[in-house]
PDB file of C-alpha atoms in Angstrom:
ATOM      1  CA  VAL A   1     -95.829  64.964  21.691  1.00 83.00           C
ATOM      2  CA  THR A   2     -95.308  67.924  23.889  1.00 83.00           C
ATOM      3  CA  MET A   3     -96.853  71.085  23.370  1.00 84.00           C
ATOM      4  CA  ALA A   4     -98.749  73.790  25.129  1.00 79.00           C
ATOM      5  CA  GLY A   5    -102.111  74.185  24.666  1.00 79.00           C
ATOM      6  CA  ILE A   6    -102.600  70.742  22.711  1.00 84.00           C
ATOM      7  CA  ALA A   7    -103.065  67.212  24.262  1.00 85.00           C
ATOM      8  CA  ASP A   8    -101.365  64.513  22.382  1.00 84.00           C
ATOM      9  CA  GLU A   9    -104.256  62.285  22.326  1.00 87.00           C
ATOM     10  CA  HIS A  10    -105.640  65.032  19.700  1.00 89.00           C
ATOM     11  CA  ILE A  11    -103.484  64.732  16.971  1.00 89.00           C
ATOM     12  CA  VAL A  12    -104.606  63.137  13.827  1.00 89.00           C
ATOM     13  CA  SER A  13    -100.546  63.614  11.506  1.00 89.00           C
ATOM     14  CA  ILE A  14     -97.333  65.871  12.124  1.00 91.00           C
ATOM     15  CA  THR A  15     -95.350  67.167   9.328  1.00 90.00           C
ATOM     16  CA  LEU A  16     -91.773  67.441  10.413  1.00 88.00           C
ATOM     17  CA  PRO A  17     -89.892  71.161   9.026  1.00 90.00           C
ATOM     18  CA  LYS A  18     -88.322  70.916   6.303  1.00 91.00           C
ATOM     19  CA  ILE A  19     -84.403  71.515   6.607  1.00 89.00           C
ATOM     20  CA  THR A  20     -81.813  73.563   3.977  1.00 88.00           C
ATOM     21  CA  ALA A  21     -78.342  74.110   4.220  1.00 85.00           C
ATOM     22  CA  LYS A  22     -77.029  77.023   2.708  1.00 85.00           C
ATOM     23  CA  ILE A  23     -73.371  76.316   1.908  1.00 83.00           C
ATOM     24  CA  ALA A  24     -70.257  79.712   1.546  1.00 78.00           C
ATOM     25  CA  LYS A  25     -68.358  80.055  -1.406  1.00 73.00           C
ATOM     26  CA  GLU A  26     -65.397  80.832  -0.418  1.00 68.00           C
ATOM     27  CA  SER A  27     -62.498  80.969  -2.769  1.00 65.00           C
ATOM     28  CA  HIS A  28     -58.129  82.136  -2.239  1.00 64.00           C
ATOM     29  CA  GLY A  29     -55.456  81.487  -4.757  1.00 61.00           C
ATOM     30  CA  ARG A  30     -55.103  78.238  -5.803  1.00 64.00           C
ATOM     31  CA  ALA A  31     -56.811  75.293  -3.728  1.00 59.00           C
ATOM     32  CA  ALA A  32     -59.855  77.533  -3.585  1.00 57.00           C
ATOM     33  CA  ASN A  33     -60.359  74.257  -5.449  1.00 61.00           C
ATOM     34  CA  ARG A  34     -60.244  72.236  -3.305  1.00 63.00           C
ATOM     35  CA  ARG A  35     -61.361  73.100   0.020  1.00 65.00           C
ATOM     36  CA  ALA A  36     -63.913  72.145   2.531  1.00 69.00           C
ATOM     37  CA  PRO A  37     -67.369  73.994   1.125  1.00 71.00           C
ATOM     38  CA  SER A  38     -68.365  75.819   5.006  1.00 75.00           C
ATOM     39  CA  TYR A  39     -72.225  75.939   6.045  1.00 74.00           C
ATOM     40  CA  LYS A  40     -73.555  80.045   6.252  1.00 79.00           C
ATOM     41  CA  SER A  41     -76.688  79.280   7.361  1.00 82.00           C
ATOM     42  CA  VAL A  42     -79.659  76.943   7.516  1.00 85.00           C
ATOM     43  CA  GLU A  43     -83.022  77.155   6.974  1.00 88.00           C
ATOM     44  CA  TYR A  44     -85.644  75.618   9.256  1.00 90.00           C
ATOM     45  CA  GLY A  45     -89.351  74.790   7.510  1.00 91.00           C
ATOM     46  CA  THR A  46     -92.386  75.355   9.160  1.00 93.00           C
ATOM     47  CA  ILE A  47     -94.084  72.375  11.002  1.00 93.00           C
ATOM     48  CA  LYS A  48     -97.664  71.586  10.230  1.00 93.00           C
ATOM     49  CA  ILE A  49     -99.978  69.124  12.898  1.00 92.00           C
ATOM     50  CA  GLU A  50    -102.831  68.663  12.176  1.00 91.00           C
ATOM     51  CA  ILE A  51    -105.707  68.043  14.616  1.00 91.00           C
ATOM     52  CA  GLY A  52    -108.619  65.802  15.620  1.00 88.00           C
ATOM     53  CA  ALA A  53    -112.639  67.005  16.217  1.00 85.00           C
ATOM     54  CA  ALA A  54    -111.589  66.504  19.412  1.00 87.00           C
ATOM     55  CA  GLY A  55    -109.484  69.012  20.063  1.00 88.00           C
ATOM     56  CA  GLN A  56    -110.411  71.946  17.808  1.00 87.00           C
ATOM     57  CA  LYS A  57    -111.203  74.360  20.599  1.00 88.00           C
ATOM     58  CA  SER A  58    -108.563  73.788  22.297  1.00 88.00           C
ATOM     59  CA  ALA A  59    -106.581  74.196  18.482  1.00 88.00           C
ATOM     60  CA  GLU A  60    -108.631  77.066  18.020  1.00 88.00           C
ATOM     61  CA  ASP A  61    -108.515  78.595  21.535  1.00 87.00           C
ATOM     62  CA  LEU A  62    -104.848  78.398  21.305  1.00 86.00           C
ATOM     63  CA  ALA A  63    -104.164  80.068  17.844  1.00 86.00           C
ATOM     64  CA  ILE A  64    -107.221  83.381  18.644  1.00 85.00           C
ATOM     65  CA  ARG A  65    -104.564  84.100  22.597  1.00 84.00           C
ATOM     66  CA  ILE A  66    -101.800  84.428  19.568  1.00 82.00           C
ATOM     67  CA  LEU A  67    -102.924  85.704  16.780  1.00 78.00           C
ATOM     68  CA  GLN A  68    -106.210  87.441  17.796  1.00 77.00           C
ATOM     69  CA  ASP A  69    -103.252  90.525  18.346  1.00 71.00           C
ATOM     70  CA  GLY A  70    -101.688  89.662  15.647  1.00 69.00           C
ATOM     71  CA  ASN A  71     -98.394  90.425  17.328  1.00 69.00           C
ATOM     72  CA  CYS A  72     -96.207  87.352  18.754  1.00 69.00           C
ATOM     73  CA  GLU A  73     -94.414  88.867  21.836  1.00 74.00           C
ATOM     74  CA  GLU A  74     -91.610  86.202  22.464  1.00 77.00           C
ATOM     75  CA  GLY A  75     -94.025  84.513  25.076  1.00 77.00           C
ATOM     76  CA  GLU A  76     -96.132  83.196  22.923  1.00 82.00           C
ATOM     77  CA  PHE A  77     -93.860  81.553  21.060  1.00 88.00           C
ATOM     78  CA  MET A  78     -93.195  77.431  22.787  1.00 89.00           C
ATOM     79  CA  ASP A  79     -91.253  74.398  22.766  1.00 91.00           C
ATOM     80  CA  ILE A  80     -92.840  70.711  20.536  1.00 91.00           C
ATOM     81  CA  LEU A  81     -91.090  67.358  21.960  1.00 91.00           C
ATOM     82  CA  ILE A  82     -91.763  64.560  19.275  1.00 90.00           C
ATOM     83  CA  ASP A  83     -91.172  61.191  21.452  1.00 90.00           C
ATOM     84  CA  MET A  84     -90.232  58.860  18.680  1.00 89.00           C
ATOM     85  CA  LYS A  85     -91.722  55.078  19.402  1.00 88.00           C
ATOM     86  CA  ASP A  86     -90.804  51.390  18.636  1.00 88.00           C
ATOM     87  CA  GLN A  87     -93.974  48.718  17.985  1.00 89.00           C
ATOM     88  CA  SER A  88     -94.090  48.878  21.715  1.00 90.00           C
ATOM     89  CA  LEU A  89     -94.620  52.213  22.305  1.00 85.00           C
ATOM     90  CA  LYS A  90     -92.600  52.138  25.347  1.00 88.00           C
ATOM     91  CA  LYS A  91     -89.062  52.977  24.191  1.00 89.00           C
ATOM     92  CA  VAL A  92     -88.534  55.697  22.645  1.00 89.00           C
ATOM     93  CA  ARG A  93     -86.597  55.694  20.043  1.00 91.00           C
ATOM     94  CA  CYS A  94     -85.745  58.867  18.702  1.00 91.00           C
ATOM     95  CA  THR A  95     -86.773  62.973  20.142  1.00 91.00           C
ATOM     96  CA  PHE A  96     -87.234  65.226  17.830  1.00 91.00           C
ATOM     97  CA  THR A  97     -87.418  68.961  20.180  1.00 92.00           C
ATOM     98  CA  LEU A  98     -87.698  72.124  17.828  1.00 92.00           C
ATOM     99  CA  ILE A  99     -86.961  75.272  19.692  1.00 92.00           C
ATOM    100  CA  GLY A 100     -88.728  78.228  19.367  1.00 90.00           C
ATOM    101  CA  CYS A 101     -91.551  78.035  17.212  1.00 90.00           C
ATOM    102  CA  GLY A 102     -94.521  80.853  16.660  1.00 88.00           C
ATOM    103  CA  LEU A 103     -97.511  79.933  15.144  1.00 89.00           C
ATOM    104  CA  LYS A 104     -97.987  81.288  11.816  1.00 89.00           C
ATOM    105  CA  LYS A 105    -101.455  79.625  10.517  1.00 89.00           C
ATOM    106  CA  PHE A 106    -104.309  78.302  12.329  1.00 88.00           C
ATOM    107  CA  ASP A 107    -106.440  76.138   9.226  1.00 88.00           C
ATOM    108  CA  TRP A 108    -110.439  75.387  10.073  1.00 80.00           C
ATOM    109  CA  ALA A 109    -112.309  72.470   9.623  1.00 68.00           C
ATOM    110  CA  PRO A 110    -112.421  71.431   5.843  1.00 65.00           C
ATOM    111  CA  LYS A 111    -115.028  71.550   4.400  1.00 65.00           C
ATOM    112  CA  LEU A 112    -116.893  68.349   3.789  1.00 62.00           C
ATOM    113  CA  GLU A 113    -119.048  66.966   1.641  1.00 65.00           C
ATOM    114  CA  GLY A 114    -121.308  64.260   1.329  1.00 65.00           C
ATOM    115  CA  GLY A 115    -120.131  60.848  -0.689  1.00 63.00           C
ATOM    116  CA  LYS A 116    -116.614  62.284   0.193  1.00 65.00           C
ATOM    117  CA  GLU A 117    -113.971  60.434   3.363  1.00 69.00           C
ATOM    118  CA  GLY A 118    -112.472  62.660   5.094  1.00 65.00           C
ATOM    119  CA  LEU A 119    -112.127  63.317   9.006  1.00 71.00           C
ATOM    120  CA  ALA A 120    -112.782  67.557  10.047  1.00 76.00           C
ATOM    121  CA  THR A 121    -109.430  68.281  11.532  1.00 85.00           C
ATOM    122  CA  CYS A 122    -108.098  71.837  11.482  1.00 88.00           C
ATOM    123  CA  THR A 123    -104.332  72.414  11.018  1.00 91.00           C
ATOM    124  CA  LEU A 124    -101.781  74.790  12.662  1.00 91.00           C
ATOM    125  CA  GLU A 125     -98.710  75.837  11.736  1.00 93.00           C
ATOM    126  CA  PHE A 126     -95.454  76.963  13.275  1.00 92.00           C
ATOM    127  CA  MET A 127     -91.987  78.209  12.160  1.00 92.00           C
ATOM    128  CA  VAL A 128     -89.260  77.498  13.622  1.00 92.00           C
ATOM    129  CA  GLU A 129     -86.201  78.575  15.020  1.00 90.00           C
ATOM    130  CA  ASP A 130     -84.166  76.118  15.277  1.00 90.00           C
ATOM    131  CA  PHE A 131     -84.755  72.662  15.017  1.00 89.00           C
ATOM    132  CA  ARG A 132     -81.980  69.775  17.629  1.00 90.00           C
ATOM    133  CA  PHE A 133     -82.863  65.366  17.399  1.00 88.00           C
ATOM    134  CA  ALA A 134     -80.876  63.262  19.063  1.00 89.00           C
ATOM    135  CA  VAL A 135     -81.465  58.857  18.912  1.00 89.00           C
ATOM    136  CA  ALA A 136     -81.192  56.891  21.642  1.00 81.00           C
ATOM    137  CA  HIS A 137     -81.415  52.963  20.000  1.00 67.00           C
ATOM    138  CA  LYS A 138     -77.451  51.785  19.838  1.00 66.00           C
TER     139      LYS A 138
END
């Protein structure tokens, strides 16, 4: 994972955005039912990045810098690159490129309770303007 402000070794998990295509309805004359549907727009959900305890301070600093004034400026949007590698972790099989990601939400570490297992993590949630992927394997 490549993104500004967070080291990739601190990332515990990533949830990729949901992609929803909106279909345009066109009807012109008798052949209206035989036309292929066309896309009106594509909407992207949010990406959630869960960060371990070692990276919580850097995630908190990133959230404070971006969210403190309540206004996301153009310079605060970032690109996030995710490389999916094979079992040997040497060959890149697929690259996800998330363009224009703006921080939407920062969740602190969950409440730790005795007798329950779990990691002390925090979550960054980003809005996504554009989503691209490239498959590298043959």
